[in-house]
Amino acid sequence: MKTYTNIFDKIRQERDFFESGHIVLINGLEHKLQFNQRQTLNRIEFYSNSTYEGSPVDSEGFPKPFFDIVNFPVDVASKSIDIDTKDFRFLAEEGQPYWPAWYFTREFRYWIKDTWFAKFLNEIRDDLPRYGSVVAKKVGNKLENVNLHLFRCHPAIKWLRDSPFIHDVHLLQPYQLKEFPAWKNTKEAIQKFQGTDKFEMEITEAYGYVPKSWLAIYDKDFALKLTSVKAGEEEVYAMFIVYGLDDKNDAGLDSGLVLFAQEAENPYHDLHWKRVKGRWLGKGEVENLFEEQMAENKTVYSEMRGLDWSSKIFFQTSDTQLARNLLTDARNGDILRREKNSEGIQRIDTIGRALPEYRNQHDIWGKNVREKTFSFESTTGETMPSGTPFRLGALLQRAVEGHWSGKKEDFGLWLKEIILNFILPEFKKKARAEHTINFFGDEEDLELVDEAIADAKLRKEIFDKLEAGGNLPAEAVRAMAKQKTKDDLKRLNQRLLKVLEGFYDNRKYKLDLEITGESVDFSSSIESLTNIMNLLARNPAILQVPIIRKTLFRIMNFIGISPIGYKD
């Protein structure tokens, strides 16, 4: 077991292990399956920006072209797993009223559109297929997409919750430290920074188990003290924020600053594109195409060098009297004299004849790229090759849809957990008090709202009349009153709906979140809707029988179809 002198020594050793250490994915294949997370991420970034890790020119100064093949599959993957804020909806569980879930869904959609969540959603969607992993961090009442290039964890764990250490590096300007009033030693940190030639302050936010005595010392005055770990000493999971990780004083001792320290929970939540056994970082589409990218670059480079040679014009002759270079020494109309018995001027054949082989290489690797990334014509919208049988195209389309629906489902389930655990509590805090919804939507939604408002108003008027000793109005009178309310509402462009205090409180465990349709078979739903339409067309009065009406609504809600629009 490693021992550490203090928190700075601990963070440094963990950093050095992460940056330079290699893990072996399979024992016995150390020379073939070594993995370094930092190097892999750097290579992904180079390839994403169409840049070589080494020199962009060869040993002769000839430029090496970079034939990008990785960004298009990444864009296709991002498009295929896209989840919009409109895809979120809450479903009422069996036996629960439908309107609370309906209101909750629409109010939640409005709320997340006005917050940071939509941007966060797009960032996660773009980064997941590129890097192979994404990390969401809960910061206050919102989530942040963590920059993996400034993030460290143990590279061999499966989930972040299993990592013995987590480092989140922040590059800040001195004025930004004012945004953290709970931090200590900020003035001293700024003074330290002003004595350097760096442009940014590198502040490390570190999580892991430390001796409880360390936390007590640092939490008291945040001054650096040398400590020793006692045998059997209790350890706690804590967060340390430090600056000057590598600073030393004249005596060679650590002189960094602890800005903040306290017991904490792990605030990170990770998602992976494709798991690789033995490592934390998932395998994204860029890493998936490392070999193909190198092969395409080599093919294009060789092809360009060949074209460079084939475009040159060389002549040969045994006559020593002729010009050295016909292109520069000869002019239009010159008479060229040659020695007697010489062979004259002959052009050297430099025409390249390997073009078909280059095309063949492009086709081979291009086919491999499409197969590995599922970037077929049916996904990208391109026209399929001429002569492709219809049935084959349909089977290919189904296989591609199955692949992307699986990826989208994983993304959706992760988002579902994120929303239920992090986003929903914050939303309910804001929605708990009595408030008014400024509701606007499509025609169907407005009709549903108008129907509900007209029903509620009619019931209140009838109740008030009966309470005052009046008689129950006739059915025709009730229908006219209800229709008048609906006609008045149609003249408005929006609806103001009052939500009472605590309206959602006792339903928090009765709402489910539906994102990708993994629990709703939409083809079956369409078939069910068709059957319902035929049933109502044959017997419209069926909804007037209470027991049949209730049974039908329960069936509809069970298969994921809201029965609200079928009330009348």
Coordinates of C-alpha atoms in Angstrom, one line a residue:
M1 CA 0.0 0.0 0.0
K2 CA 1.3 3.4 -1.0
T3 CA 2.0 6.0 1.7
Y4 CA 1.8 9.7 1.3
T5 CA 3.5 12.5 3.2
N6 CA 0.6 15.0 2.7
I7 CA -2.3 15.8 0.3
F8 CA 0.1 17.3 -2.2
D9 CA 2.3 14.2 -2.3
K10 CA -0.8 12.0 -2.7
I11 CA -2.2 14.0 -5.6
R12 CA 1.2 14.1 -7.3
Q13 CA 1.7 10.4 -7.2
E14 CA -1.8 9.8 -8.5
R15 CA -1.2 12.3 -11.3
D16 CA 2.1 10.7 -12.3
F17 CA 0.6 7.3 -12.4
F18 CA -2.2 8.5 -14.6
E19 CA -0.1 10.5 -17.0
S20 CA 2.8 8.1 -17.6
G21 CA 1.7 4.7 -16.5
H22 CA 0.4 2.0 -18.8
I23 CA -2.1 -0.6 -17.8
V24 CA -2.2 -4.1 -19.4
L25 CA -5.6 -5.1 -20.6
I26 CA -4.8 -8.8 -20.9
N27 CA -2.0 -10.5 -19.0
G28 CA 0.5 -12.1 -21.2
L29 CA 0.0 -9.6 -24.0
E30 CA 1.8 -6.7 -22.4
H31 CA 3.6 -5.8 -25.7
K32 CA 0.4 -5.6 -27.7
L33 CA -2.4 -4.5 -25.3
Q34 CA -1.0 -1.7 -23.2
F35 CA -3.2 1.3 -22.7
N36 CA -2.6 4.9 -21.5
Q37 CA -5.7 7.0 -21.2
R38 CA -4.0 10.4 -21.6
Q39 CA -2.2 9.3 -24.9
T40 CA -5.4 7.8 -26.2
L41 CA -7.4 11.0 -25.6
N42 CA -4.6 13.1 -27.1
R43 CA -4.7 11.0 -30.2
I44 CA -8.4 11.3 -30.5
E45 CA -8.1 15.1 -30.4
F46 CA -5.4 15.1 -33.0
Y47 CA -7.4 12.9 -35.4
S48 CA -10.6 14.9 -34.7
N49 CA -8.7 18.0 -35.9
S50 CA -7.1 16.3 -38.9
T51 CA -3.6 16.6 -37.5
Y52 CA -0.7 14.2 -37.2
E53 CA 0.7 13.4 -33.8
G54 CA 4.2 13.9 -35.3
S55 CA 5.5 16.1 -38.1
P56 CA 3.1 17.1 -40.9
V57 CA 5.9 16.7 -43.4
D58 CA 8.1 13.7 -44.3
S59 CA 11.9 13.6 -44.1
E60 CA 12.2 15.3 -47.5
G61 CA 9.9 18.2 -46.5
F62 CA 7.0 16.8 -48.6
P63 CA 3.7 17.6 -46.8
K64 CA 1.8 14.6 -45.5
P65 CA -2.0 15.0 -46.2
F66 CA -4.5 14.0 -43.6
F67 CA -7.5 12.3 -45.2
D68 CA -10.1 12.7 -42.5
I69 CA -12.5 9.7 -42.2
V70 CA -13.4 9.9 -38.4
N71 CA -15.5 13.1 -38.1
F72 CA -18.3 12.0 -40.5
P73 CA -19.0 8.7 -38.6
V74 CA -19.0 10.7 -35.3
D75 CA -21.5 13.2 -36.8
V76 CA -23.7 10.3 -38.0
A77 CA -23.6 8.8 -34.5
S78 CA -24.5 12.1 -32.8
K79 CA -27.4 12.5 -35.1
S80 CA -28.6 9.0 -34.6
I81 CA -28.7 9.2 -30.8
D82 CA -30.1 12.8 -30.6
I83 CA -32.6 13.3 -27.8
D84 CA -34.5 16.6 -27.7
T85 CA -36.2 18.2 -24.8
K86 CA -39.6 17.4 -26.4
D87 CA -38.8 13.7 -26.0
F88 CA -39.3 13.9 -22.3
R89 CA -42.7 12.9 -21.0
F90 CA -44.1 11.5 -17.8
L91 CA -46.6 8.7 -17.7
A92 CA -49.2 8.1 -15.0
E93 CA -48.9 4.7 -13.4
E94 CA -51.9 2.4 -13.1
G95 CA -54.7 3.8 -11.1
Q96 CA -53.3 7.3 -11.0
P97 CA -55.0 10.4 -12.5
Y98 CA -53.8 11.4 -15.9
W99 CA -53.9 15.2 -15.7
P100 CA -51.1 15.7 -13.2
A101 CA -48.7 13.7 -15.4
W102 CA -49.8 15.7 -18.4
Y103 CA -49.3 19.0 -16.7
F104 CA -46.0 17.9 -15.2
T105 CA -44.6 16.8 -18.6
R106 CA -45.4 20.1 -20.3
E107 CA -44.3 22.3 -17.4
F108 CA -41.1 20.3 -17.2
R109 CA -40.4 20.8 -20.9
Y110 CA -40.9 24.6 -20.6
W111 CA -38.6 24.7 -17.6
I112 CA -35.7 22.8 -19.1
K113 CA -35.8 24.8 -22.3
D114 CA -35.2 28.0 -20.3
T115 CA -32.3 26.4 -18.4
W116 CA -28.8 25.1 -19.1
F117 CA -30.0 21.6 -19.7
A118 CA -30.6 21.8 -23.4
K119 CA -27.0 22.9 -24.0
F120 CA -25.7 20.2 -21.7
L121 CA -27.7 17.6 -23.6
N122 CA -26.2 18.7 -26.9
E123 CA -22.6 18.6 -25.5
I124 CA -23.1 15.1 -24.1
R125 CA -24.6 13.9 -27.4
D126 CA -21.6 15.2 -29.4
D127 CA -18.8 14.1 -27.0
L128 CA -20.1 10.5 -26.3
P129 CA -19.4 9.0 -29.7
R130 CA -16.2 11.0 -30.2
Y131 CA -14.3 10.2 -26.9
G132 CA -16.1 7.0 -25.9
S133 CA -17.0 8.3 -22.5
V134 CA -18.7 11.3 -20.9
V135 CA -18.8 12.6 -17.3
A136 CA -21.5 14.7 -15.9
K137 CA -20.7 16.6 -12.7
K138 CA -23.3 18.0 -10.3
V139 CA -22.3 21.6 -9.4
G140 CA -24.9 23.3 -7.2
N141 CA -28.3 23.0 -8.9
K142 CA -27.0 22.1 -12.4
L143 CA -24.9 19.6 -14.3
E144 CA -21.7 20.2 -16.2
N145 CA -20.1 18.2 -19.0
V146 CA -16.5 17.5 -17.7
N147 CA -13.6 18.1 -20.0
L148 CA -11.9 14.7 -20.2
H149 CA -8.5 16.3 -21.1
L150 CA -8.5 17.9 -17.6
F151 CA -9.9 14.9 -15.8
R152 CA -8.0 12.0 -14.1
C153 CA -9.2 8.8 -12.6
H154 CA -7.8 5.3 -12.2
P155 CA -7.7 4.1 -15.8
A156 CA -8.5 0.4 -15.0
I157 CA -11.8 0.8 -13.0
K158 CA -15.2 0.1 -14.5
W159 CA -17.2 3.0 -13.1
L160 CA -16.1 6.3 -11.6
R161 CA -17.6 5.3 -8.3
D162 CA -14.9 2.6 -8.0
S163 CA -12.0 4.9 -8.7
P164 CA -9.6 5.4 -5.7
F165 CA -8.9 8.9 -6.9
I166 CA -10.5 11.5 -9.1
H167 CA -8.9 14.8 -10.2
D168 CA -10.8 17.6 -11.9
V169 CA -8.3 20.3 -13.0
H170 CA -9.6 23.9 -13.4
L171 CA -7.7 26.5 -15.4
L172 CA -8.8 29.8 -13.9
Q173 CA -7.9 33.5 -14.1
P174 CA -7.2 35.3 -10.7
Y175 CA -10.5 37.3 -10.9
Q176 CA -12.5 34.0 -11.1
L177 CA -11.5 33.0 -7.6
K178 CA -13.9 35.7 -6.3
E179 CA -16.7 33.4 -7.5
F180 CA -15.8 31.0 -4.6
P181 CA -16.2 32.9 -1.3
A182 CA -15.8 29.7 0.8
W183 CA -12.3 29.2 -0.5
K184 CA -9.4 30.2 1.8
N185 CA -5.9 31.4 0.9
T186 CA -7.0 32.9 -2.4
K187 CA -5.0 36.1 -1.9
E188 CA -1.9 34.0 -1.2
A189 CA -2.6 31.9 -4.3
I190 CA -2.9 35.0 -6.5
Q191 CA 0.4 36.3 -5.2
K192 CA 2.0 33.0 -6.0
F193 CA 0.6 33.1 -9.5
Q194 CA 1.7 36.6 -10.2
G195 CA 5.3 35.4 -9.5
T196 CA 5.1 32.9 -12.4
D197 CA 5.1 33.2 -16.2
K198 CA 2.0 31.2 -16.6
F199 CA -1.2 32.5 -18.2
E200 CA -3.7 30.5 -16.1
M201 CA -3.9 29.2 -12.5
E202 CA -4.0 25.4 -12.5
I203 CA -6.2 24.4 -9.6
T204 CA -6.8 20.7 -8.8
E205 CA -10.1 19.5 -7.3
A206 CA -9.3 16.0 -5.9
Y207 CA -11.5 13.3 -4.5
G208 CA -10.5 10.2 -2.6
Y209 CA -10.1 8.6 0.8
V210 CA -7.7 10.3 3.2
P211 CA -6.9 10.0 6.9
K212 CA -9.5 11.8 8.9
S213 CA -6.7 13.6 10.8
W214 CA -5.7 15.3 7.5
L215 CA -9.2 16.7 7.0
A216 CA -9.2 18.0 10.6
I217 CA -5.9 19.8 10.1
Y218 CA -6.7 21.3 6.7
D219 CA -10.2 22.2 7.6
K220 CA -9.1 24.2 10.6
D221 CA -6.7 26.7 9.0
F222 CA -5.9 25.3 5.6
A223 CA -2.2 25.6 6.3
L224 CA 0.2 22.9 5.0
K225 CA 1.4 20.5 7.7
L226 CA 3.5 17.4 7.4
T227 CA 1.6 14.4 8.8
S228 CA 2.1 10.7 9.1
V229 CA -0.5 8.1 8.6
K230 CA -1.1 6.1 11.7
A231 CA -1.8 2.3 11.4
G232 CA -5.5 1.6 11.5
E233 CA -6.4 5.3 11.3
E234 CA -9.9 6.0 10.0
E235 CA -10.2 7.3 6.5
V236 CA -13.0 9.4 5.0
Y237 CA -14.0 10.3 1.5
A238 CA -13.1 13.9 1.0
M239 CA -12.6 16.7 -1.5
F240 CA -9.5 18.8 -1.5
I241 CA -9.0 21.9 -3.7
V242 CA -5.3 22.8 -4.0
Y243 CA -3.1 25.3 -5.9
G244 CA 0.7 25.0 -6.4
L245 CA 0.8 21.2 -6.6
D246 CA 4.5 21.1 -7.4
D247 CA 5.7 24.2 -5.5
K248 CA 8.6 23.8 -3.0
N249 CA 10.1 26.1 -0.5
D250 CA 13.9 26.7 0.1
A251 CA 14.1 23.6 2.3
G252 CA 12.6 21.5 -0.5
L253 CA 9.3 21.0 1.2
D254 CA 5.8 21.4 -0.3
S255 CA 4.6 25.0 -0.3
G256 CA 1.4 24.6 -2.1
L257 CA -1.9 26.0 -0.8
V258 CA -5.1 24.2 0.2
L259 CA -8.0 26.3 -0.8
F260 CA -10.8 24.1 0.4
A261 CA -11.3 20.8 2.1
Q262 CA -14.3 18.8 3.5
E263 CA -15.9 15.4 3.5
A264 CA -17.8 15.0 0.3
E265 CA -19.7 12.6 -1.9
N266 CA -18.6 11.6 -5.5
P267 CA -20.5 14.2 -7.7
Y268 CA -19.6 12.5 -11.0
H269 CA -21.8 10.3 -13.2
D270 CA -20.2 8.5 -16.2
L271 CA -21.6 7.0 -19.5
H272 CA -19.7 5.0 -22.1
W273 CA -20.2 4.4 -25.8
K274 CA -18.6 0.9 -26.0
R275 CA -17.0 -0.8 -23.1
V276 CA -13.5 -2.4 -23.3
K277 CA -12.7 -4.9 -20.6
G278 CA -9.9 -3.8 -18.3
R279 CA -10.2 0.0 -18.7
W280 CA -12.5 2.9 -17.7
L281 CA -12.4 4.9 -21.0
G282 CA -15.0 3.7 -23.4
K283 CA -14.2 3.2 -27.1
G284 CA -15.6 5.9 -29.3
E285 CA -15.9 6.1 -33.1
V286 CA -12.6 8.0 -33.5
E287 CA -10.6 5.3 -31.6
N288 CA -12.5 2.7 -33.4
L289 CA -11.0 4.0 -36.7
F290 CA -7.4 4.5 -35.6
E291 CA -6.1 1.8 -38.0
E292 CA -8.4 2.9 -40.9
Q293 CA -7.2 6.5 -40.5
M294 CA -3.6 5.5 -40.6
A295 CA -4.2 3.3 -43.6
E296 CA -6.1 6.0 -45.5
N297 CA -3.4 8.6 -44.7
K298 CA -0.7 6.2 -46.0
T299 CA -2.6 5.5 -49.2
V300 CA -3.3 9.2 -49.9
Y301 CA 0.3 10.1 -49.1
S302 CA 1.7 7.4 -51.5
E303 CA -0.8 8.4 -54.1
M304 CA 0.2 12.1 -54.0
R305 CA 3.9 11.2 -54.0
G306 CA 3.2 9.0 -57.1
L307 CA 1.3 11.9 -58.8
D308 CA 4.1 14.2 -57.9
W309 CA 6.6 12.0 -59.7
S310 CA 4.3 11.2 -62.7
S311 CA 3.7 15.0 -63.2
K312 CA 7.5 15.6 -63.8
I313 CA 8.9 15.6 -67.3
F314 CA 12.4 14.0 -67.9
F315 CA 14.3 13.6 -71.1
Q316 CA 17.4 11.5 -71.9
T317 CA 20.0 11.8 -74.7
S318 CA 23.5 10.8 -75.4
D319 CA 24.2 14.1 -77.0
T320 CA 26.4 16.3 -74.8
Q321 CA 25.7 19.5 -76.9
L322 CA 22.0 19.8 -76.0
A323 CA 20.6 22.1 -73.4
R324 CA 20.6 21.0 -69.8
N325 CA 16.9 21.8 -69.2
L326 CA 14.6 22.1 -72.2
L327 CA 11.9 23.8 -70.1
T328 CA 14.2 26.7 -69.0
D329 CA 17.0 26.8 -71.6
A330 CA 14.9 26.3 -74.8
R331 CA 12.6 28.9 -76.4
N332 CA 9.8 28.6 -78.9
G333 CA 11.3 28.3 -82.4
D334 CA 14.8 27.1 -81.3
I335 CA 16.6 24.7 -83.6
L336 CA 18.2 21.8 -81.7
R337 CA 21.3 20.4 -83.2
R338 CA 22.5 17.0 -82.1
E339 CA 25.8 15.2 -82.7
K340 CA 26.2 12.8 -85.5
N341 CA 25.1 9.2 -84.6
S342 CA 23.6 10.3 -81.3
E343 CA 20.2 8.9 -80.3
G344 CA 18.4 12.2 -80.1
I345 CA 16.1 13.3 -77.3
Q346 CA 13.8 10.7 -75.7
R347 CA 11.2 11.3 -72.9
I348 CA 11.6 9.1 -69.8
D349 CA 8.3 7.3 -68.9
T350 CA 7.2 8.5 -65.4
I351 CA 3.5 7.9 -65.9
G352 CA 2.0 6.3 -62.7
R353 CA 0.1 3.1 -63.3
A354 CA -0.9 2.3 -59.7
L355 CA -4.0 4.4 -59.7
P356 CA -6.4 1.4 -59.8
E357 CA -4.5 -0.1 -56.8
Y358 CA -5.0 3.1 -54.8
R359 CA -8.7 3.2 -55.7
N360 CA -9.0 -0.4 -54.5
Q361 CA -7.3 0.5 -51.2
H362 CA -9.7 3.4 -50.7
D363 CA -12.7 1.1 -51.4
I364 CA -11.5 -1.6 -49.0
W365 CA -10.9 0.7 -46.1
G366 CA -14.0 2.7 -46.9
K367 CA -16.1 -0.4 -46.7
N368 CA -14.5 -1.3 -43.4
V369 CA -15.2 2.1 -42.0
R370 CA -18.9 1.8 -42.9
E371 CA -19.2 -1.6 -41.4
K372 CA -17.5 -0.7 -38.2
T373 CA -19.4 2.5 -37.6
F374 CA -22.8 1.5 -39.2
S375 CA -22.5 4.5 -41.5
F376 CA -24.4 2.9 -44.3
E377 CA -26.5 4.7 -46.9
S378 CA -29.7 4.0 -45.0
T379 CA -28.3 6.0 -42.1
T380 CA -26.6 8.9 -43.9
G381 CA -29.5 9.4 -46.4
E382 CA -27.4 8.6 -49.5
T383 CA -28.8 6.6 -52.4
M384 CA -28.0 2.9 -52.2
P385 CA -25.9 1.4 -55.0
S386 CA -27.7 0.6 -58.2
G387 CA -29.2 -2.9 -58.3
T388 CA -29.5 -3.3 -54.5
P389 CA -32.5 -5.6 -54.0
F390 CA -35.3 -4.0 -52.1
R391 CA -35.5 -6.8 -49.5
L392 CA -31.7 -6.5 -48.9
G393 CA -32.1 -2.8 -48.4
A394 CA -34.9 -3.3 -45.9
L395 CA -32.9 -5.9 -43.9
L396 CA -29.9 -3.6 -43.8
Q397 CA -32.1 -0.7 -42.7
R398 CA -33.6 -2.8 -39.9
A399 CA -30.1 -3.9 -38.7
V400 CA -28.8 -0.3 -38.7
E401 CA -31.9 0.9 -36.8
G402 CA -31.4 -1.8 -34.3
H403 CA -27.8 -0.7 -33.7
W404 CA -28.6 2.9 -33.2
S405 CA -31.8 2.3 -31.2
G406 CA -29.7 0.3 -28.7
K407 CA -27.2 3.2 -28.4
K408 CA -30.0 5.7 -28.1
E409 CA -31.7 3.6 -25.4
D410 CA -28.4 3.5 -23.4
F411 CA -28.2 7.2 -23.7
G412 CA -31.8 7.6 -22.7
L413 CA -31.6 5.4 -19.7
W414 CA -28.6 7.3 -18.5
L415 CA -30.4 10.6 -19.0
K416 CA -33.4 9.2 -17.2
E417 CA -31.3 8.4 -14.1
I418 CA -29.7 11.9 -14.3
I419 CA -33.0 13.6 -14.5
L420 CA -34.7 11.6 -11.8
N421 CA -31.8 11.9 -9.4
F422 CA -30.5 15.4 -10.2
I423 CA -32.8 17.5 -12.3
L424 CA -36.2 16.6 -11.0
P425 CA -35.5 17.5 -7.3
E426 CA -34.5 21.0 -8.4
F427 CA -37.5 21.4 -10.7
K428 CA -39.9 20.3 -7.9
K429 CA -38.4 22.8 -5.5
K430 CA -39.4 25.6 -8.0
A431 CA -42.8 24.0 -8.9
R432 CA -43.9 23.2 -5.3
A433 CA -45.2 26.7 -4.5
E434 CA -48.5 27.9 -6.0
H435 CA -47.7 29.3 -9.4
T436 CA -49.3 30.0 -12.8
I437 CA -48.4 28.3 -16.0
N438 CA -48.4 30.5 -19.1
F439 CA -49.5 27.6 -21.3
F440 CA -49.2 27.7 -25.1
G441 CA -48.9 24.8 -27.5
D442 CA -50.2 23.2 -30.6
E443 CA -53.9 23.0 -31.4
E444 CA -54.4 19.6 -29.9
D445 CA -52.9 20.6 -26.6
L446 CA -54.9 23.8 -26.4
E447 CA -58.1 21.8 -27.1
L448 CA -57.3 19.5 -24.2
V449 CA -56.6 22.4 -21.9
D450 CA -59.8 24.2 -23.0
E451 CA -61.8 21.0 -22.4
A452 CA -60.4 20.6 -18.9
I453 CA -61.0 24.3 -18.0
A454 CA -64.6 24.2 -19.4
D455 CA -65.3 21.0 -17.4
A456 CA -63.9 22.5 -14.2
K457 CA -65.8 25.8 -14.6
L458 CA -69.1 24.0 -15.4
R459 CA -68.7 21.7 -12.3
K460 CA -68.1 24.8 -10.1
E461 CA -71.1 26.6 -11.4
I462 CA -73.4 23.6 -10.9
F463 CA -72.0 23.0 -7.4
D464 CA -72.5 26.7 -6.5
K465 CA -76.1 26.6 -7.8
L466 CA -77.0 23.4 -6.0
E467 CA -75.4 24.8 -2.8
A468 CA -77.6 27.9 -3.1
G469 CA -80.7 25.7 -3.3
G470 CA -81.1 25.8 -7.0
N471 CA -81.9 22.9 -9.4
L472 CA -79.6 20.9 -11.6
P473 CA -79.5 22.6 -15.1
A474 CA -80.8 20.6 -18.0
E475 CA -78.2 18.7 -20.1
A476 CA -78.7 21.1 -23.1
V477 CA -78.1 24.1 -20.8
R478 CA -74.9 22.5 -19.4
A479 CA -73.7 21.7 -23.0
M480 CA -74.3 25.4 -24.1
A481 CA -72.5 26.7 -21.0
K482 CA -69.5 24.5 -21.6
Q483 CA -69.4 25.3 -25.3
K484 CA -69.5 29.1 -24.5
T485 CA -66.5 28.7 -22.2
K486 CA -64.6 26.9 -24.9
D487 CA -65.5 29.5 -27.5
D488 CA -64.3 32.3 -25.2
L489 CA -61.0 30.4 -24.6
K490 CA -60.4 30.0 -28.4
R491 CA -60.1 33.7 -28.8
L492 CA -57.0 33.7 -26.6
N493 CA -53.5 32.9 -27.8
Q494 CA -52.5 31.4 -24.5
R495 CA -53.9 29.9 -21.3
L496 CA -53.0 30.8 -17.7
L497 CA -53.3 27.8 -15.5
K498 CA -52.9 27.9 -11.8
V499 CA -51.0 25.1 -10.1
L500 CA -51.7 24.8 -6.4
E501 CA -49.0 24.5 -3.8
G502 CA -47.7 20.9 -3.4
F503 CA -49.7 19.7 -6.4
Y504 CA -46.9 17.3 -7.5
D505 CA -45.6 16.3 -4.1
N506 CA -47.6 13.2 -3.5
R507 CA -47.1 12.0 -7.0
K508 CA -43.3 12.0 -7.1
Y509 CA -43.2 8.1 -7.0
K510 CA -46.2 7.7 -9.4
L511 CA -44.5 9.3 -12.4
D512 CA -42.3 7.5 -14.9
L513 CA -40.1 9.1 -17.5
E514 CA -40.3 8.0 -21.1
I515 CA -37.4 9.2 -23.3
T516 CA -36.5 6.8 -26.1
G517 CA -39.6 4.6 -26.2
E518 CA -37.8 1.6 -24.8
S519 CA -40.9 0.8 -22.8
V520 CA -43.3 1.8 -25.5
D521 CA -43.6 -0.1 -28.8
F522 CA -44.6 2.6 -31.2
S523 CA -45.6 0.2 -34.0
S524 CA -47.9 -1.6 -31.5
S525 CA -49.2 1.8 -30.3
I526 CA -50.2 2.8 -33.8
E527 CA -52.0 -0.5 -34.2
S528 CA -53.7 0.0 -30.9
L529 CA -54.8 3.5 -31.9
T530 CA -56.2 2.2 -35.1
N531 CA -58.2 -0.4 -33.2
I532 CA -59.5 2.2 -30.8
M533 CA -60.5 4.5 -33.7
N534 CA -62.4 1.6 -35.4
L535 CA -64.1 0.8 -32.1
L536 CA -65.3 4.3 -31.5
A537 CA -66.4 4.7 -35.1
R538 CA -68.7 1.6 -34.8
N539 CA -70.0 2.7 -31.4
P540 CA -69.3 6.3 -30.3
A541 CA -71.6 5.9 -27.3
I542 CA -69.3 3.4 -25.7
L543 CA -67.5 6.2 -23.8
Q544 CA -70.8 7.0 -22.0
V545 CA -70.8 3.7 -20.1
P546 CA -68.6 4.4 -17.0
I547 CA -67.2 0.9 -16.5
I548 CA -66.3 0.4 -20.2
R549 CA -64.9 3.9 -20.3
K550 CA -62.7 3.3 -17.2
T551 CA -61.5 0.0 -18.5
L552 CA -60.6 1.4 -22.0
F553 CA -58.7 4.3 -20.4
R554 CA -56.7 1.9 -18.2
I555 CA -55.8 -0.2 -21.3
M556 CA -54.7 2.9 -23.2
N557 CA -52.5 4.2 -20.3
F558 CA -51.0 0.7 -19.9
I559 CA -49.8 0.7 -23.5
G560 CA -48.4 4.3 -23.2
I561 CA -51.3 6.2 -24.9
S562 CA -52.7 9.1 -22.9
P563 CA -56.5 8.9 -22.7
I564 CA -56.9 12.6 -22.0
G565 CA -57.9 13.4 -25.6
Y566 CA -60.7 10.8 -25.6
K567 CA -62.8 12.1 -22.8
D568 CA -65.6 13.4 -25.0

